């Protein structure tokens, strides 16, 4: 007998009559067997509704894709995002417009366009040859030296003809033939100077980016003519003249020589400004930083050109005082020639960077002021209009006749400088000139 049997008082062979599974005896009814509590069944999961998932909400169409189609040629040919930014700004895209395309500024929009549009197939760049480059640069320098050299040769030829020891043929009863020879030489030299100036403004740093109105040449010729003989004409008008049949024209050859020699520093300053501005465009990352960097460059270029004009005008005037180059006009003539040179330089700089309208408006305003001064003196001869010539007479009496062209050119030059401080600080002003306007994109091409 084991310890467990002793605890229960039953022998090892005793049948307890209990079912070890249910604890009931063998005679228990079947109902009693099944009435015991069964374990709770695990709840079945809720049926899942067999419904298709909602498609995601479709947002607005990609706004940059439309811009890609509109400017695909620009984006394919661009060598960096800055060129795309300059082209977009030229087409009127500003930072506010870029905000509608979900970009903070034009530069970030240009970066996305540059990244998304594949580059066009371009031939490999040719290896530059040093020889032709040097020859081309030397040719451009010689071209810009040509107007001053031709003007100096003309002045020397006219002076030599005036001091000829013996009269040449073609004498007339009205006077010696030397005057006729001087007139012919001066007219031929003036034509050559105009031709040289035309070549300078059609090539090199002074070449206009877009065609300019033909009236610009007319205004420039007026200003040049007034610089040559306007002061003497104004004196004669104030004195009651001029006596045209007997008037002997005296040209301000010193001013003409200084202005033609100033073409070289003007070309250098324009080239220096354009190169530094393009370098700043490549380094800047926003329009504000680029504009703040270009403004000092423009002021420095204008100051350098004005300093060169003052130096050349003073030197020519000093040579004229000695009789080597006509007659010296004094400080007034130096100021007038410098103001005219600065006006023409700023006008050409604006034309070079794509603002032909402003380039014409500046000289036109100077012509209007000079013509108004002469018209006031002539109108004062009519009864009742005598006070019109009062301001001009007072200015000429105290400051000399050169005050009229000096003021007439200085005021438009200052206006052009203020305009250029805003116009030449844009990225589009320093982009490469387009060969042709891009063809309009059809409406179907804008669709994705």
Coordinates of N, CA and C in Angstrom, one line a residue, residues 41-277:
X41 N -16.3 29.7 -26.5 CA -15.7 29.7 -27.8 C -15.1 31.0 -28.1
X42 N -14.0 31.0 -28.9 CA -13.3 32.3 -29.3 C -14.2 33.0 -30.3
X43 N -14.5 34.3 -30.1 CA -15.4 35.0 -31.0 C -14.8 35.1 -32.4
X44 N -15.6 34.9 -33.4 CA -15.1 35.0 -34.8 C -14.9 36.4 -35.1
X45 N -13.9 36.7 -35.9 CA -13.7 38.1 -36.4 C -14.8 38.6 -37.2
X46 N -15.0 40.0 -37.1 CA -16.1 40.6 -37.9 C -15.8 40.5 -39.3
X47 N -16.8 40.3 -40.1 CA -16.6 40.2 -41.6 C -16.1 41.5 -42.2
X48 N -15.1 41.5 -43.0 CA -14.6 42.7 -43.7 C -15.4 42.9 -44.9
X49 N -15.7 44.2 -45.0 CA -16.5 44.6 -46.2 C -15.6 44.6 -47.4
X50 N -16.0 43.9 -48.4 CA -15.2 43.8 -49.7 C -15.5 45.0 -50.6
X51 N -14.9 46.1 -50.2 CA -15.1 47.4 -51.0 C -13.8 47.8 -51.5
X52 N -13.7 48.2 -52.7 CA -12.4 48.7 -53.3 C -11.9 50.0 -52.6
X53 N -10.6 50.1 -52.4 CA -10.0 51.3 -51.8 C -10.2 52.5 -52.6
X54 N -10.4 53.6 -52.0 CA -10.6 54.9 -52.7 C -9.3 55.3 -53.4
X55 N -9.4 55.8 -54.6 CA -8.2 56.3 -55.3 C -7.8 57.6 -54.6
X56 N -6.5 57.8 -54.6 CA -6.0 59.0 -53.9 C -6.5 60.2 -54.7
X57 N -6.7 61.3 -53.9 CA -7.2 62.5 -54.6 C -6.1 63.1 -55.5
X58 N -6.5 63.4 -56.6 CA -5.5 63.9 -57.6 C -5.4 65.4 -57.5
X59 N -4.2 65.8 -57.2 CA -3.9 67.2 -57.0 C -3.9 68.0 -58.3
X60 N -3.6 69.2 -58.3 CA -3.5 70.0 -59.5 C -2.4 69.5 -60.4
X61 N -2.5 69.8 -61.7 CA -1.5 69.4 -62.6 C -0.2 70.1 -62.3
X62 N 0.9 69.5 -62.7 CA 2.3 70.0 -62.4 C 2.4 71.4 -63.0
X63 N 2.5 72.5 -62.3 CA 2.6 73.8 -63.0 C 3.9 74.0 -63.7
X64 N 5.0 73.3 -63.2 CA 6.3 73.5 -63.8 C 6.3 72.9 -65.2
X65 N 5.5 71.8 -65.4 CA 5.5 71.1 -66.7 C 5.1 72.0 -67.8
X66 N 4.1 72.9 -67.5 CA 3.7 73.8 -68.6 C 4.8 74.8 -68.9
X67 N 5.5 75.3 -67.9 CA 6.6 76.2 -68.1 C 7.7 75.5 -68.9
X68 N 7.9 74.2 -68.7 CA 8.9 73.5 -69.4 C 8.6 73.4 -70.9
X69 N 7.3 73.2 -71.2 CA 6.9 73.2 -72.6 C 7.1 74.6 -73.3
X70 N 6.8 75.6 -72.5 CA 6.8 77.0 -73.1 C 8.3 77.4 -73.4
X71 N 9.2 77.0 -72.5 CA 10.6 77.4 -72.6 C 11.5 76.3 -72.8
X72 N 11.1 75.3 -73.6 CA 11.9 74.1 -73.7 C 13.2 74.4 -74.5
X73 N 13.1 75.2 -75.5 CA 14.4 75.6 -76.2 C 15.4 76.3 -75.3
X74 N 14.9 77.2 -74.5 CA 15.8 77.9 -73.6 C 16.4 76.9 -72.6
X75 N 15.6 76.0 -72.1 CA 16.2 75.0 -71.1 C 17.1 74.0 -71.7
X76 N 16.9 73.6 -72.9 CA 17.7 72.6 -73.6 C 19.1 73.2 -73.9
X77 N 19.1 74.5 -74.3 CA 20.4 75.1 -74.7 C 21.2 75.8 -73.6
X78 N 20.6 75.8 -72.4 CA 21.2 76.5 -71.3 C 22.4 75.7 -70.8
X79 N 23.5 76.4 -70.4 CA 24.6 75.7 -69.9 C 24.6 75.7 -68.4
X80 N 23.8 76.5 -67.7 CA 23.7 76.5 -66.3 C 22.3 77.1 -65.9
X81 N 21.9 76.9 -64.7 CA 20.6 77.5 -64.3 C 20.5 79.0 -64.3
X82 N 21.7 79.7 -64.2 CA 21.6 81.1 -64.3 C 21.2 81.6 -65.7
X83 N 21.6 80.9 -66.7 CA 21.1 81.3 -68.0 C 19.6 81.2 -68.2
X84 N 19.1 80.1 -67.6 CA 17.6 79.9 -67.6 C 16.9 81.0 -66.8
X85 N 17.5 81.4 -65.7 CA 16.9 82.5 -64.9 C 16.9 83.8 -65.6
X86 N 18.0 84.1 -66.4 CA 18.0 85.3 -67.2 C 17.0 85.3 -68.3
X87 N 16.8 84.1 -68.9 CA 15.8 84.0 -70.0 C 14.4 84.2 -69.4
X88 N 14.1 83.6 -68.3 CA 12.8 83.7 -67.7 C 12.5 85.1 -67.3
X89 N 13.5 85.8 -66.8 CA 13.3 87.2 -66.4 C 13.0 88.1 -67.6
X90 N 13.7 87.7 -68.7 CA 13.5 88.5 -70.0 C 12.1 88.3 -70.5
X91 N 11.5 87.1 -70.2 CA 10.1 86.8 -70.6 C 9.1 87.3 -69.6
X92 N 9.5 88.1 -68.6 CA 8.6 88.6 -67.6 C 8.3 87.8 -66.4
X93 N 9.1 86.7 -66.2 CA 8.9 85.9 -65.0 C 9.6 86.5 -63.8
X94 N 8.9 86.9 -62.8 CA 9.5 87.5 -61.6 C 9.4 86.6 -60.4
X95 N 9.9 87.0 -59.3 CA 9.8 86.2 -58.0 C 8.3 86.0 -57.7
X96 N 7.5 87.0 -57.9 CA 6.1 86.8 -57.6 C 5.5 85.7 -58.5
X97 N 5.9 85.7 -59.8 CA 5.4 84.7 -60.7 C 5.9 83.3 -60.3
X98 N 7.2 83.3 -59.9 CA 7.7 82.0 -59.4 C 7.0 81.4 -58.2
X99 N 6.4 82.3 -57.4 CA 5.7 81.8 -56.2 C 4.4 81.0 -56.7
X100 N 3.9 81.4 -57.8 CA 2.7 80.6 -58.3 C 3.1 79.2 -58.8
X101 N 4.4 79.0 -59.1 CA 4.9 77.7 -59.5 C 5.6 77.0 -58.3
X102 N 5.3 77.5 -57.0 CA 5.7 76.9 -55.8 C 7.2 76.9 -55.6
X103 N 7.8 78.1 -56.0 CA 9.2 78.3 -55.8 C 9.4 79.7 -55.1
X104 N 10.4 79.8 -54.4 CA 10.6 81.0 -53.6 C 11.1 82.2 -54.5
X105 N 11.8 81.9 -55.6 CA 12.3 82.9 -56.5 C 12.6 82.3 -57.9
X106 N 13.0 83.2 -58.8 CA 13.3 82.7 -60.2 C 14.4 81.8 -60.2
X107 N 15.4 82.0 -59.4 CA 16.6 81.1 -59.4 C 16.3 79.7 -59.0
X108 N 15.5 79.5 -58.0 CA 15.1 78.1 -57.6 C 14.2 77.5 -58.7
X109 N 13.4 78.2 -59.3 CA 12.6 77.7 -60.5 C 13.5 77.3 -61.6
X110 N 14.5 78.2 -61.9 CA 15.4 77.8 -63.0 C 16.2 76.6 -62.7
X111 N 16.5 76.4 -61.4 CA 17.3 75.2 -61.1 C 16.4 73.9 -61.3
X112 N 15.2 74.0 -61.0 CA 14.3 72.8 -61.3 C 14.2 72.5 -62.8
X113 N 14.0 73.6 -63.6 CA 13.9 73.5 -65.0 C 15.2 72.9 -65.6
X114 N 16.3 73.4 -65.1 CA 17.6 72.8 -65.6 C 17.7 71.4 -65.2
X115 N 17.2 70.9 -64.1 CA 17.4 69.6 -63.7 C 16.4 68.6 -64.4
X116 N 15.2 69.1 -64.8 CA 14.2 68.3 -65.4 C 14.3 68.2 -66.9
X117 N 14.8 69.2 -67.5 CA 14.8 69.2 -69.0 C 16.2 68.7 -69.4
X118 N 16.2 67.7 -70.3 CA 17.5 67.1 -70.7 C 18.2 68.1 -71.7
X119 N 19.5 68.1 -71.6 CA 20.3 69.0 -72.4 C 20.2 68.6 -73.9
X120 N 20.2 69.5 -74.8 CA 20.3 69.2 -76.2 C 21.7 68.8 -76.6
X121 N 21.7 67.9 -77.7 CA 23.0 67.5 -78.1 C 23.7 68.6 -78.7
X122 N 24.9 68.8 -78.2 CA 25.8 69.9 -78.7 C 27.1 69.4 -79.2
X123 N 27.7 70.0 -80.2 CA 29.0 69.5 -80.7 C 30.0 69.9 -79.6
X124 N 31.1 69.1 -79.5 CA 32.1 69.4 -78.6 C 32.8 70.7 -78.9
X125 N 33.1 71.5 -77.9 CA 33.7 72.9 -78.2 C 35.0 72.7 -78.8
X126 N 35.3 73.6 -79.7 CA 36.6 73.6 -80.4 C 37.6 74.1 -79.5
X127 N 38.8 73.6 -79.6 CA 39.9 74.1 -78.8 C 40.3 75.5 -79.3
X128 N 40.3 76.5 -78.4 CA 40.7 77.9 -78.8 C 42.1 78.0 -79.3
X129 N 42.3 78.7 -80.3 CA 43.7 78.9 -80.8 C 44.1 80.3 -80.4
X130 N 45.2 80.4 -79.7 CA 45.6 81.7 -79.2 C 45.9 82.8 -80.3
X131 N 46.4 82.4 -81.5 CA 46.8 83.3 -82.5 C 45.6 84.2 -83.0
X132 N 44.5 83.6 -83.5 CA 43.4 84.4 -84.0 C 42.7 85.2 -82.9
X133 N 42.7 84.7 -81.7 CA 42.1 85.5 -80.6 C 42.9 86.8 -80.4
X134 N 44.2 86.7 -80.4 CA 45.0 87.9 -80.2 C 44.8 88.8 -81.4
X135 N 44.8 88.3 -82.6 CA 44.6 89.1 -83.8 C 43.3 89.8 -83.7
X136 N 42.2 89.1 -83.3 CA 40.9 89.7 -83.2 C 40.9 90.8 -82.2
X137 N 41.5 90.6 -81.1 CA 41.5 91.6 -80.0 C 42.3 92.8 -80.5
X138 N 43.4 92.6 -81.1 CA 44.2 93.7 -81.6 C 43.4 94.5 -82.7
X139 N 42.7 93.8 -83.5 CA 41.9 94.5 -84.5 C 40.8 95.3 -83.9
X140 N 40.2 94.8 -82.8 CA 39.1 95.6 -82.1 C 39.8 96.9 -81.5
X141 N 40.9 96.7 -80.9 CA 41.6 97.9 -80.3 C 41.9 98.9 -81.3
X142 N 42.5 98.4 -82.4 CA 42.8 99.4 -83.5 C 41.5 100.1 -84.1
X143 N 40.4 99.3 -84.1 CA 39.2 99.9 -84.6 C 38.7 101.0 -83.7
X144 N 38.8 100.8 -82.4 CA 38.4 101.9 -81.5 C 39.3 103.1 -81.4
X145 N 40.6 102.8 -81.8 CA 41.5 103.9 -81.9 C 41.4 104.8 -83.2
X146 N 40.7 104.2 -84.1 CA 40.5 104.8 -85.4 C 39.8 106.2 -85.4
X147 N 38.7 106.4 -84.7 CA 38.1 107.7 -84.7 C 39.0 108.8 -84.2
X148 N 39.7 108.6 -83.1 CA 40.6 109.6 -82.6 C 41.8 109.9 -83.5
X149 N 42.3 108.8 -84.2 CA 43.4 109.0 -85.1 C 43.0 109.8 -86.3
X150 N 41.8 109.5 -86.9 CA 41.3 110.2 -88.0 C 41.0 111.7 -87.7
X151 N 40.4 111.9 -86.5 CA 40.1 113.3 -86.1 C 41.4 114.1 -85.9
X152 N 42.4 113.5 -85.3 CA 43.7 114.2 -85.1 C 44.3 114.5 -86.5
X153 N 44.2 113.5 -87.4 CA 44.8 113.8 -88.7 C 44.0 114.9 -89.5
X154 N 42.7 114.9 -89.3 CA 41.9 116.0 -89.9 C 42.3 117.3 -89.4
X155 N 42.4 117.4 -88.1 CA 42.8 118.7 -87.5 C 44.1 119.2 -87.9
X156 N 45.1 118.2 -88.0 CA 46.4 118.6 -88.5 C 46.4 119.0 -89.9
X157 N 45.6 118.3 -90.8 CA 45.5 118.7 -92.2 C 44.9 120.1 -92.4
X158 N 43.8 120.4 -91.6 CA 43.2 121.7 -91.7 C 44.1 122.8 -91.3
X159 N 44.9 122.5 -90.2 CA 45.8 123.5 -89.8 C 47.0 123.7 -90.8
X160 N 47.4 122.6 -91.4 CA 48.5 122.7 -92.4 C 48.0 123.5 -93.6
X161 N 46.7 123.2 -94.0 CA 46.2 124.0 -95.2 C 46.0 125.4 -94.9
X162 N 45.7 125.8 -93.6 CA 45.6 127.2 -93.3 C 46.9 127.9 -93.2
X163 N 48.0 127.2 -93.0 CA 49.3 127.9 -93.0 C 50.1 127.6 -94.2
X164 N 49.4 127.2 -95.3 CA 50.2 127.0 -96.5 C 50.8 128.3 -97.0
X165 N 52.1 128.2 -97.4 CA 52.8 129.5 -97.8 C 52.3 130.1 -99.1
X166 N 51.8 129.3 -100.0 CA 51.4 129.8 -101.3 C 49.9 129.4 -101.5
X167 N 49.1 130.2 -102.1 CA 47.7 129.8 -102.4 C 47.7 128.7 -103.5
X168 N 46.8 127.8 -103.3 CA 46.6 126.7 -104.3 C 45.6 127.1 -105.3
X169 N 45.4 126.4 -106.4 CA 44.4 126.8 -107.4 C 43.0 126.9 -106.8
X170 N 42.0 127.2 -107.6 CA 40.6 127.4 -107.3 C 40.4 128.7 -106.5
X171 N 41.1 129.8 -106.8 CA 40.9 131.1 -106.1 C 39.6 131.7 -106.6
X172 N 39.0 132.4 -105.8 CA 37.7 133.1 -106.2 C 37.8 134.6 -105.8
X173 N 36.9 135.3 -106.2 CA 36.9 136.7 -105.9 C 36.5 137.0 -104.5
X174 N 35.8 136.1 -103.8 CA 35.3 136.3 -102.5 C 36.4 136.2 -101.4
X175 N 37.4 135.4 -101.7 CA 38.4 135.2 -100.7 C 39.4 134.3 -101.2
X176 N 40.4 134.1 -100.4 CA 41.5 133.2 -100.8 C 41.1 131.8 -100.9
X177 N 41.8 131.0 -101.6 CA 41.4 129.6 -101.8 C 41.7 128.7 -100.6
X178 N 42.5 129.2 -99.7 CA 42.9 128.4 -98.5 C 41.6 128.1 -97.7
X179 N 40.7 129.0 -97.6 CA 39.5 128.7 -96.9 C 38.7 127.6 -97.5
X180 N 38.7 127.6 -98.9 CA 37.9 126.5 -99.6 C 38.6 125.2 -99.3
X181 N 39.9 125.1 -99.4 CA 40.7 123.9 -99.1 C 40.4 123.4 -97.7
X182 N 40.4 124.3 -96.8 CA 40.2 123.9 -95.4 C 38.8 123.3 -95.2
X183 N 37.8 123.9 -95.9 CA 36.4 123.4 -95.8 C 36.3 122.0 -96.4
X184 N 37.0 121.8 -97.5 CA 37.0 120.5 -98.2 C 37.6 119.4 -97.3
X185 N 38.8 119.8 -96.7 CA 39.5 118.8 -95.9 C 38.7 118.5 -94.6
X186 N 38.1 119.5 -94.0 CA 37.3 119.3 -92.8 C 36.1 118.5 -93.1
X187 N 35.4 118.7 -94.3 CA 34.3 117.9 -94.6 C 34.6 116.4 -94.9
X188 N 35.8 116.2 -95.6 CA 36.2 114.8 -95.8 C 36.6 114.2 -94.5
X189 N 37.3 114.9 -93.6 CA 37.7 114.3 -92.4 C 36.5 114.0 -91.5
X190 N 35.5 114.9 -91.5 CA 34.3 114.6 -90.7 C 33.5 113.3 -91.2
X191 N 33.5 113.2 -92.5 CA 32.9 111.9 -93.1 C 33.6 110.7 -92.7
X192 N 35.0 110.7 -92.7 CA 35.7 109.6 -92.2 C 35.6 109.3 -90.7
X193 N 35.5 110.4 -90.0 CA 35.3 110.2 -88.5 C 33.9 109.5 -88.3
X194 N 32.9 110.0 -89.0 CA 31.6 109.3 -88.8 C 31.6 107.9 -89.2
X195 N 32.3 107.6 -90.3 CA 32.4 106.2 -90.7 C 33.1 105.3 -89.7
X196 N 34.2 105.9 -89.1 CA 34.9 105.1 -88.1 C 34.1 104.9 -86.8
X197 N 33.3 105.9 -86.4 CA 32.4 105.8 -85.3 C 31.3 104.8 -85.5
X198 N 30.8 104.7 -86.7 CA 29.8 103.7 -87.1 C 30.4 102.3 -87.0
X199 N 31.6 102.1 -87.4 CA 32.2 100.8 -87.3 C 32.4 100.4 -85.8
X200 N 32.7 101.4 -85.0 CA 33.0 101.1 -83.6 C 31.7 100.7 -82.8
X201 N 30.6 101.3 -83.2 CA 29.3 101.0 -82.5 C 28.7 99.8 -83.1
X202 N 29.2 99.2 -84.2 CA 28.6 98.0 -84.8 C 29.4 96.8 -84.4
X203 N 30.5 97.0 -83.8 CA 31.4 95.8 -83.4 C 32.0 96.1 -82.0
X204 N 32.2 95.0 -81.3 CA 32.9 95.1 -80.0 C 32.0 95.4 -78.8
X205 N 32.5 95.9 -77.7 CA 31.7 96.1 -76.5 C 30.6 97.2 -76.7
X206 N 30.7 98.1 -77.6 CA 29.7 99.1 -77.8 C 28.6 98.7 -78.8
X207 N 28.6 97.5 -79.3 CA 27.6 97.1 -80.2 C 26.2 96.9 -79.5
X208 N 25.2 97.5 -80.1 CA 23.8 97.4 -79.5 C 23.3 96.0 -79.6
X209 N 22.6 95.6 -78.5 CA 22.0 94.2 -78.5 C 20.8 94.1 -79.4
X210 N 20.0 95.1 -79.5 CA 18.9 95.1 -80.4 C 18.9 96.3 -81.3
X211 N 18.2 96.2 -82.5 CA 18.3 97.4 -83.4 C 17.7 98.6 -82.7
X212 N 18.3 99.8 -83.0 CA 17.9 101.1 -82.4 C 17.2 101.9 -83.5
X213 N 16.3 102.7 -83.0 CA 15.5 103.6 -84.0 C 16.5 104.5 -84.7
X214 N 16.2 104.8 -86.0 CA 17.0 105.6 -86.8 C 17.1 107.0 -86.3
X215 N 16.2 107.5 -85.5 CA 16.3 108.8 -84.9 C 17.4 109.0 -84.0
X216 N 18.0 107.9 -83.4 CA 19.1 108.0 -82.5 C 20.3 108.6 -83.2
X217 N 20.6 108.2 -84.5 CA 21.6 108.8 -85.3 C 21.4 110.2 -85.5
X218 N 20.2 110.7 -85.7 CA 19.9 112.1 -85.9 C 20.2 112.9 -84.7
X219 N 19.8 112.4 -83.5 CA 20.0 113.1 -82.3 C 21.5 113.2 -82.0
X220 N 22.3 112.1 -82.3 CA 23.7 112.1 -82.0 C 24.4 113.1 -83.0
X221 N 24.0 113.2 -84.2 CA 24.6 114.2 -85.1 C 24.3 115.6 -84.7
X222 N 23.1 115.8 -84.2 CA 22.8 117.2 -83.7 C 23.7 117.5 -82.5
X223 N 23.8 116.6 -81.6 CA 24.7 116.9 -80.4 C 26.1 117.1 -80.8
X224 N 26.6 116.3 -81.8 CA 28.0 116.5 -82.2 C 28.1 117.9 -82.9
X225 N 27.1 118.3 -83.8 CA 27.2 119.5 -84.4 C 27.1 120.7 -83.5
X226 N 26.3 120.6 -82.4 CA 26.2 121.7 -81.4 C 27.6 121.8 -80.7
X227 N 28.2 120.6 -80.4 CA 29.5 120.6 -79.7 C 30.5 121.3 -80.5
X228 N 30.4 121.2 -81.9 CA 31.4 121.9 -82.7 C 31.2 123.4 -82.9
X229 N 30.0 123.8 -83.1 CA 29.7 125.2 -83.5 C 28.6 125.8 -82.7
X230 N 28.0 125.1 -81.7 CA 26.8 125.7 -81.0 C 27.1 126.9 -80.2
X231 N 28.3 126.9 -79.5 CA 28.6 128.0 -78.6 C 28.8 129.3 -79.4
X232 N 29.4 129.3 -80.5 CA 29.6 130.5 -81.4 C 28.3 130.9 -82.0
X233 N 27.4 130.0 -82.4 CA 26.1 130.3 -82.9 C 25.3 131.0 -81.8
X234 N 25.3 130.5 -80.6 CA 24.5 131.1 -79.5 C 25.0 132.6 -79.2
X235 N 26.3 132.8 -79.3 CA 26.8 134.1 -79.0 C 26.4 135.1 -80.1
X236 N 26.4 134.6 -81.4 CA 25.9 135.5 -82.5 C 24.4 135.7 -82.4
X237 N 23.6 134.8 -82.0 CA 22.2 135.0 -81.8 C 21.9 136.0 -80.7
X238 N 22.6 135.9 -79.6 CA 22.5 136.9 -78.5 C 22.9 138.3 -78.9
X239 N 23.9 138.4 -79.9 CA 24.3 139.7 -80.3 C 23.5 140.2 -81.5
X240 N 22.5 139.6 -81.9 CA 21.6 140.0 -83.0 C 21.9 139.4 -84.3
X241 N 22.8 138.5 -84.4 CA 23.2 137.9 -85.7 C 22.4 136.6 -85.9
X242 N 22.9 135.7 -86.7 CA 24.3 135.8 -87.3 C 24.2 136.4 -88.7
X243 N 25.3 136.9 -89.2 CA 25.5 137.3 -90.5 C 25.9 136.2 -91.4
X244 N 25.0 135.4 -91.8 CA 25.3 134.2 -92.5 C 26.2 134.3 -93.7
X245 N 26.0 135.2 -94.6 CA 26.8 135.3 -95.8 C 28.3 135.5 -95.5
X246 N 28.6 136.2 -94.4 CA 30.0 136.6 -94.1 C 30.5 135.8 -92.8
X247 N 29.7 135.0 -92.3 CA 30.1 134.3 -91.1 C 31.2 133.2 -91.4
X248 N 32.2 133.2 -90.7 CA 33.3 132.2 -90.9 C 33.2 131.2 -89.7
X249 N 32.8 130.0 -90.0 CA 32.6 129.0 -88.9 C 33.9 128.7 -88.2
X250 N 33.8 128.7 -86.9 CA 35.0 128.3 -86.1 C 34.5 127.1 -85.2
X251 N 35.1 126.0 -85.5 CA 34.7 124.8 -84.9 C 35.5 124.5 -83.6
X252 N 34.9 123.9 -82.6 CA 35.5 123.5 -81.4 C 36.3 122.2 -81.6
X253 N 37.4 122.3 -82.2 CA 38.2 121.1 -82.6 C 38.7 120.4 -81.4
X254 N 39.0 121.1 -80.3 CA 39.5 120.5 -79.1 C 38.4 119.5 -78.5
X255 N 37.2 120.0 -78.4 CA 36.1 119.1 -77.9 C 35.9 117.9 -78.8
X256 N 36.0 118.1 -80.2 CA 35.8 117.0 -81.1 C 36.9 116.0 -80.9
X257 N 38.2 116.4 -80.8 CA 39.3 115.5 -80.6 C 39.2 114.7 -79.3
X258 N 38.7 115.4 -78.2 CA 38.6 114.7 -76.9 C 37.5 113.7 -77.0
X259 N 36.4 114.0 -77.6 CA 35.3 113.0 -77.7 C 35.6 111.8 -78.5
X260 N 36.3 112.0 -79.7 CA 36.6 110.9 -80.5 C 37.7 110.0 -79.8
X261 N 38.6 110.6 -79.1 CA 39.6 109.8 -78.4 C 39.0 109.1 -77.2
X262 N 37.9 109.5 -76.7 CA 37.2 108.9 -75.6 C 36.5 107.6 -75.9
X263 N 36.5 107.2 -77.2 CA 35.9 106.0 -77.6 C 36.6 104.8 -77.0
X264 N 37.9 104.9 -76.9 CA 38.7 103.8 -76.4 C 38.4 103.5 -74.9
X265 N 38.4 104.5 -74.0 CA 38.1 104.2 -72.6 C 36.6 103.8 -72.5
X266 N 35.7 104.3 -73.4 CA 34.3 103.9 -73.3 C 34.2 102.4 -73.6
X267 N 34.8 102.0 -74.7 CA 34.8 100.5 -75.0 C 35.4 99.7 -73.9
X268 N 36.5 100.1 -73.3 CA 37.1 99.4 -72.2 C 36.2 99.3 -71.0
X269 N 35.6 100.4 -70.6 CA 34.7 100.5 -69.4 C 33.4 99.6 -69.7
X270 N 32.9 99.6 -70.9 CA 31.7 98.8 -71.2 C 32.1 97.3 -71.1
X271 N 33.3 97.0 -71.6 CA 33.7 95.6 -71.6 C 34.0 95.2 -70.1
X272 N 34.6 96.0 -69.3 CA 34.8 95.7 -67.9 C 33.5 95.5 -67.2
X273 N 32.6 96.4 -67.4 CA 31.3 96.3 -66.7 C 30.6 95.0 -67.1
X274 N 30.5 94.7 -68.4 CA 29.8 93.5 -68.8 C 30.5 92.2 -68.3
X275 N 31.8 92.2 -68.3 CA 32.5 91.0 -67.8 C 32.3 90.8 -66.3
X276 N 32.4 91.8 -65.5 CA 32.2 91.7 -64.0 C 30.7 91.4 -63.7
X277 N 29.8 91.9 -64.5 CA 28.4 91.6 -64.2 C 28.1 90.2 -64.5

